[in-house]
mmCIF file of C-alpha atoms in Angstrom:
data_model
loop_
_atom_site.group_PDB
_atom_site.id
_atom_site.type_symbol
_atom_site.label_atom_id
_atom_site.label_comp_id
_atom_site.label_asym_id
_atom_site.label_seq_id
_atom_site.Cartn_x
_atom_site.Cartn_y
_atom_site.Cartn_z
ATOM 1 C CA GLY A 1 116.284 82.527 95.545
ATOM 2 C CA GLN A 2 118.530 84.725 93.499
ATOM 3 C CA ASN A 3 121.399 86.459 95.160
ATOM 4 C CA ILE A 4 124.255 88.768 94.247
ATOM 5 C CA ASP A 5 126.927 89.447 96.860
ATOM 6 C CA GLN A 6 129.544 92.171 96.794
ATOM 7 C CA PRO A 7 131.333 94.043 99.595
ATOM 8 C CA THR A 8 129.516 97.062 100.926
ATOM 9 C CA GLU A 9 132.523 99.364 101.017
ATOM 10 C CA MET A 10 136.173 99.411 100.085
ATOM 11 C CA THR A 11 138.943 101.959 100.535
ATOM 12 C CA ALA A 12 142.003 102.325 98.305
ATOM 13 C CA THR A 13 144.784 104.802 97.685
ATOM 14 C CA GLU A 14 145.175 106.994 94.648
ATOM 15 C CA GLY A 15 147.410 105.352 92.081
ATOM 16 C CA ALA A 16 146.919 101.882 93.511
ATOM 17 C CA ILE A 17 144.967 98.893 92.236
ATOM 18 C CA VAL A 18 141.721 97.567 93.709
ATOM 19 C CA GLN A 19 139.667 94.494 93.007
ATOM 20 C CA ILE A 20 135.954 94.394 93.654
ATOM 21 C CA ASN A 21 134.486 90.900 93.896
ATOM 22 C CA CYS A 22 131.017 89.747 93.079
ATOM 23 C CA THR A 23 129.507 86.302 93.604
ATOM 24 C CA TYR A 24 126.146 85.268 92.297
ATOM 25 C CA GLN A 25 123.532 82.594 92.528
ATOM 26 C CA THR A 26 120.856 83.011 89.899
ATOM 27 C CA SER A 27 118.362 80.994 87.956
ATOM 28 C CA GLY A 28 120.323 80.779 84.739
ATOM 29 C CA PHE A 29 122.988 83.079 83.434
ATOM 30 C CA ASN A 30 123.119 85.258 80.320
ATOM 31 C CA GLY A 31 125.917 87.571 81.285
ATOM 32 C CA LEU A 32 127.269 89.777 84.039
ATOM 33 C CA PHE A 33 127.452 93.561 83.992
ATOM 34 C CA TRP A 34 129.490 96.052 85.959
ATOM 35 C CA TYR A 35 128.200 99.598 86.294
ATOM 36 C CA GLN A 36 129.696 102.695 87.936
ATOM 37 C CA GLN A 37 127.431 105.077 89.790
ATOM 38 C CA HIS A 38 128.474 108.405 91.225
ATOM 39 C CA ALA A 39 126.355 109.729 94.058
ATOM 40 C CA GLY A 40 123.139 111.247 92.789
ATOM 41 C CA GLU A 41 123.731 110.140 89.230
ATOM 42 C CA ALA A 42 122.492 107.313 87.045
ATOM 43 C CA PRO A 43 124.697 104.240 86.539
ATOM 44 C CA THR A 44 127.060 104.101 83.589
ATOM 45 C CA PHE A 45 128.078 100.928 81.872
ATOM 46 C CA LEU A 46 131.559 99.574 82.431
ATOM 47 C CA SER A 47 131.686 96.016 81.201
ATOM 48 C CA TYR A 48 129.828 92.885 80.146
ATOM 49 C CA ASN A 49 131.140 89.314 80.504
ATOM 50 C CA VAL A 50 129.351 86.226 79.272
ATOM 51 C CA LEU A 51 132.335 83.924 78.677
ATOM 52 C CA ASP A 52 134.950 82.944 81.215
ATOM 53 C CA GLY A 53 138.049 85.000 81.348
ATOM 54 C CA LEU A 54 139.340 88.508 81.582
ATOM 55 C CA GLU A 55 138.089 91.493 79.560
ATOM 56 C CA GLU A 56 140.373 94.504 79.598
ATOM 57 C CA LYS A 57 139.218 98.019 78.835
ATOM 58 C CA GLY A 58 141.764 100.648 79.664
ATOM 59 C CA ARG A 59 142.317 101.001 83.407
ATOM 60 C CA PHE A 60 139.353 98.718 84.084
ATOM 61 C CA SER A 61 139.237 94.942 83.654
ATOM 62 C CA SER A 62 136.474 92.448 84.440
ATOM 63 C CA PHE A 63 136.876 88.752 85.060
ATOM 64 C CA LEU A 64 134.245 85.998 85.016
ATOM 65 C CA SER A 65 134.220 82.382 86.186
ATOM 66 C CA ARG A 66 130.837 80.842 85.485
ATOM 67 C CA SER A 67 131.628 77.568 87.226
ATOM 68 C CA LYS A 68 132.369 79.471 90.413
ATOM 69 C CA GLY A 69 129.626 82.045 90.066
ATOM 70 C CA TYR A 70 132.258 84.681 90.495
ATOM 71 C CA SER A 71 133.369 87.911 88.884
ATOM 72 C CA TYR A 72 135.665 90.747 89.795
ATOM 73 C CA LEU A 73 136.220 94.274 88.578
ATOM 74 C CA LEU A 74 139.847 95.415 88.639
ATOM 75 C CA LEU A 75 140.641 99.115 88.665
ATOM 76 C CA LYS A 76 144.234 100.143 88.047
ATOM 77 C CA GLU A 77 146.012 103.449 88.529
ATOM 78 C CA LEU A 78 143.199 104.678 90.710
ATOM 79 C CA GLN A 79 142.161 108.291 90.394
ATOM 80 C CA MET A 80 140.097 110.341 92.779
ATOM 81 C CA LYS A 81 137.271 110.430 90.202
ATOM 82 C CA ASP A 82 136.970 106.684 90.549
ATOM 83 C CA SER A 83 135.344 107.207 93.913
ATOM 84 C CA ALA A 84 131.852 105.846 93.271
ATOM 85 C CA SER A 85 129.613 102.826 93.819
ATOM 86 C CA TYR A 86 130.219 99.843 91.583
ATOM 87 C CA LEU A 87 127.233 97.685 90.831
ATOM 88 C CA CYS A 88 127.366 94.048 89.742
ATOM 89 C CA ALA A 89 124.330 92.779 87.875
ATOM 90 C CA VAL A 90 123.505 89.378 86.377
ATOM 91 C CA LEU A 91 121.144 88.678 83.503
ATOM 92 C CA ASP A 92 119.215 85.547 84.457
ATOM 93 C CA SER A 93 117.557 82.954 82.244
ATOM 94 C CA ASN A 94 114.506 85.215 81.780
ATOM 95 C CA TYR A 95 116.761 88.067 80.707
ATOM 96 C CA GLN A 96 115.931 89.860 83.931
ATOM 97 C CA LEU A 97 118.757 91.917 85.482
ATOM 98 C CA ILE A 98 119.453 90.962 89.069
ATOM 99 C CA TRP A 99 121.300 93.716 90.854
ATOM 100 C CA GLY A 100 123.834 93.586 93.668
ATOM 101 C CA ALA A 101 123.640 96.201 96.385
ATOM 102 C CA GLY A 102 126.794 97.878 95.077
ATOM 103 C CA THR A 103 130.246 98.465 96.515
ATOM 104 C CA LYS A 104 131.123 101.959 97.620
ATOM 105 C CA LEU A 105 134.724 102.661 96.685
ATOM 106 C CA ILE A 106 136.501 105.393 98.576
ATOM 107 C CA ILE A 107 139.770 106.670 97.129
ATOM 108 C CA LYS A 108 142.192 108.392 99.498
ATOM 109 C CA PRO A 109 145.070 110.636 98.354
ATOM 110 C CA GLY B 1 126.985 104.763 72.669
ATOM 111 C CA ALA B 2 123.253 105.141 72.630
ATOM 112 C CA VAL B 3 121.656 108.028 74.544
ATOM 113 C CA VAL B 4 118.716 107.951 76.875
ATOM 114 C CA SER B 5 117.304 111.233 78.012
ATOM 115 C CA GLN B 6 115.202 111.594 81.136
ATOM 116 C CA HIS B 7 113.203 114.630 82.148
ATOM 117 C CA PRO B 8 112.796 116.360 84.533
ATOM 118 C CA SER B 9 116.011 115.928 86.510
ATOM 119 C CA TRP B 10 114.555 117.443 89.642
ATOM 120 C CA VAL B 11 110.975 117.878 90.683
ATOM 121 C CA ILE B 12 109.423 119.096 93.908
ATOM 122 C CA CYS B 13 105.700 118.724 94.354
ATOM 123 C CA LYS B 14 103.065 118.908 97.015
ATOM 124 C CA SER B 15 101.579 115.839 98.581
ATOM 125 C CA GLY B 16 98.597 114.577 96.639
ATOM 126 C CA THR B 17 99.666 115.853 93.255
ATOM 127 C CA SER B 18 100.839 113.770 90.290
ATOM 128 C CA VAL B 19 104.173 113.917 88.619
ATOM 129 C CA LYS B 20 105.139 112.669 85.160
ATOM 130 C CA ILE B 21 108.670 111.646 84.260
ATOM 131 C CA GLU B 22 109.671 111.078 80.639
ATOM 132 C CA CYS B 23 112.276 108.717 79.290
ATOM 133 C CA ARG B 24 113.378 109.003 75.691
ATOM 134 C CA SER B 25 115.798 106.966 73.587
ATOM 135 C CA LEU B 26 117.365 109.574 71.358
ATOM 136 C CA ASP B 27 119.203 107.573 68.726
ATOM 137 C CA PHE B 28 117.763 104.104 68.858
ATOM 138 C CA GLN B 29 114.434 102.340 69.161
ATOM 139 C CA ALA B 30 113.723 100.790 72.493
ATOM 140 C CA THR B 31 110.950 98.204 72.499
ATOM 141 C CA THR B 32 111.621 97.666 76.196
ATOM 142 C CA MET B 33 112.380 100.219 78.857
ATOM 143 C CA PHE B 34 112.916 99.694 82.524
ATOM 144 C CA TRP B 35 111.964 101.903 85.478
ATOM 145 C CA TYR B 36 113.946 101.798 88.676
ATOM 146 C CA ARG B 37 113.700 103.483 91.997
ATOM 147 C CA GLN B 38 116.703 104.068 94.220
ATOM 148 C CA PHE B 39 116.542 105.226 97.837
ATOM 149 C CA PRO B 40 119.641 106.807 99.382
ATOM 150 C CA LYS B 41 122.608 104.429 99.803
ATOM 151 C CA GLN B 42 120.581 101.527 98.382
ATOM 152 C CA SER B 43 120.814 99.667 95.117
ATOM 153 C CA LEU B 44 118.564 100.040 92.150
ATOM 154 C CA MET B 45 115.172 98.429 92.565
ATOM 155 C CA LEU B 46 113.344 97.462 89.437
ATOM 156 C CA MET B 47 109.781 98.815 89.502
ATOM 157 C CA ALA B 48 108.489 97.754 86.141
ATOM 158 C CA THR B 49 109.328 96.716 82.636
ATOM 159 C CA SER B 50 107.729 98.857 79.988
ATOM 160 C CA ASN B 51 106.918 97.317 76.609
ATOM 161 C CA GLU B 52 105.984 99.426 73.621
ATOM 162 C CA GLY B 53 102.353 99.007 72.736
ATOM 163 C CA SER B 54 101.415 96.826 75.646
ATOM 164 C CA LYS B 55 100.900 96.976 79.402
ATOM 165 C CA ALA B 56 103.874 97.299 81.690
ATOM 166 C CA THR B 57 104.964 94.408 83.852
ATOM 167 C CA TYR B 58 105.269 95.449 87.461
ATOM 168 C CA GLU B 59 107.475 93.945 90.091
ATOM 169 C CA GLN B 60 105.951 92.493 93.212
ATOM 170 C CA GLY B 61 105.034 95.185 95.706
ATOM 171 C CA VAL B 62 104.839 98.002 93.159
ATOM 172 C CA GLU B 63 101.371 99.494 92.853
ATOM 173 C CA LYS B 64 100.447 99.716 89.213
ATOM 174 C CA ASP B 65 97.624 102.181 89.904
ATOM 175 C CA LYS B 66 99.984 104.496 91.679
ATOM 176 C CA PHE B 67 102.923 104.264 89.246
ATOM 177 C CA LEU B 68 101.366 104.550 85.793
ATOM 178 C CA ILE B 69 103.633 103.584 82.942
ATOM 179 C CA ASN B 70 102.910 104.385 79.345
ATOM 180 C CA HIS B 71 105.121 103.302 76.410
ATOM 181 C CA ALA B 72 103.312 104.766 73.502
ATOM 182 C CA SER B 73 106.195 104.800 71.037
ATOM 183 C CA LEU B 74 109.483 103.117 70.461
ATOM 184 C CA THR B 75 111.369 106.095 71.783
ATOM 185 C CA LEU B 76 109.256 107.310 74.715
ATOM 186 C CA SER B 77 108.103 105.819 77.993
ATOM 187 C CA THR B 78 106.557 107.828 80.794
ATOM 188 C CA LEU B 79 106.184 107.142 84.494
ATOM 189 C CA THR B 80 103.459 109.025 86.381
ATOM 190 C CA VAL B 81 103.516 109.008 90.132
ATOM 191 C CA THR B 82 99.886 109.587 91.049
ATOM 192 C CA SER B 83 98.807 111.189 94.327
ATOM 193 C CA ALA B 84 102.375 111.446 95.450
ATOM 194 C CA HIS B 85 103.225 111.218 99.138
ATOM 195 C CA PRO B 86 106.471 112.043 100.988
ATOM 196 C CA GLU B 87 107.414 108.324 101.067
ATOM 197 C CA ASP B 88 107.486 108.404 97.258
ATOM 198 C CA SER B 89 110.443 110.791 97.398
ATOM 199 C CA SER B 90 113.256 108.935 95.674
ATOM 200 C CA PHE B 91 115.575 108.874 92.705
ATOM 201 C CA TYR B 92 113.795 107.382 89.695
ATOM 202 C CA ILE B 93 115.874 106.079 86.810
ATOM 203 C CA CYS B 94 114.874 104.680 83.435
ATOM 204 C CA SER B 95 116.953 102.529 81.197
ATOM 205 C CA ALA B 96 116.601 101.044 77.744
ATOM 206 C CA ARG B 97 118.228 98.214 75.911
ATOM 207 C CA ASP B 98 119.614 98.880 72.445
ATOM 208 C CA GLY B 99 118.122 96.011 70.472
ATOM 209 C CA ARG B 100 121.026 96.087 68.060
ATOM 210 C CA GLY B 101 123.016 94.230 70.720
ATOM 211 C CA GLY B 102 120.527 91.406 70.794
ATOM 212 C CA ASP B 103 118.892 90.144 73.967
ATOM 213 C CA THR B 104 122.044 90.822 75.915
ATOM 214 C CA GLY B 105 122.453 94.357 74.633
ATOM 215 C CA GLU B 106 123.966 96.974 76.870
ATOM 216 C CA LEU B 107 121.594 98.856 79.127
ATOM 217 C CA PHE B 108 121.647 102.616 78.740
ATOM 218 C CA PHE B 109 120.438 104.749 81.595
ATOM 219 C CA GLY B 110 118.710 108.084 81.677
ATOM 220 C CA GLU B 111 120.121 110.811 83.899
ATOM 221 C CA GLY B 112 117.624 110.061 86.654
ATOM 222 C CA SER B 113 114.869 112.164 88.199
ATOM 223 C CA ARG B 114 114.970 113.178 91.847
ATOM 224 C CA LEU B 115 111.476 113.507 93.207
ATOM 225 C CA THR B 116 110.820 115.307 96.477
ATOM 226 C CA VAL B 117 107.278 115.300 97.782
ATOM 227 C CA LEU B 118 106.560 117.881 100.422
#
């Protein structure tokens, strides 16, 4: 079966750096997405990786290793507003998005 | 980026009534739209894939006669929850892929609709 694993919850301190990992086992691979979702709101797009390596976008970076079925989202200079759930999703060979359960990130002052 | 508008944001209805939720792509044409349901503290669950001009493709376990999807134009898809019951209370979210990005185009989400069935 298809499976996306990411930690359920993480806690970090304001101003610090946090890395949220995602491992996947899917039938084919056409890219990996990271989305941010605040409670009660729809997800918003953060990043898309289809090639190995690191993609940097401001305070957020996303890394992909296709051979390891692994990705991480790196958040730097954490702000209180970064408290949210972070969803990892993989586009499989049928271009279906397979979603992880999300990682709830709690930022403490 | 592209904008997807979803309406209504909140809806409260009595058990047994039907509720329609609209999803519009405002500045792009979306041949495919996706409908998700999200229960509290859970991930998004894909309900169905809506294709313009054809029948929607439903995920296993989703009743197509209860969750009616219509995608009559390239910018509008509707989800109707028929004969709603309290267990249908959930957060419903639509998304659309901007075809300009190709098959791997970014997914844009509507604001979501919170349905409460009394």
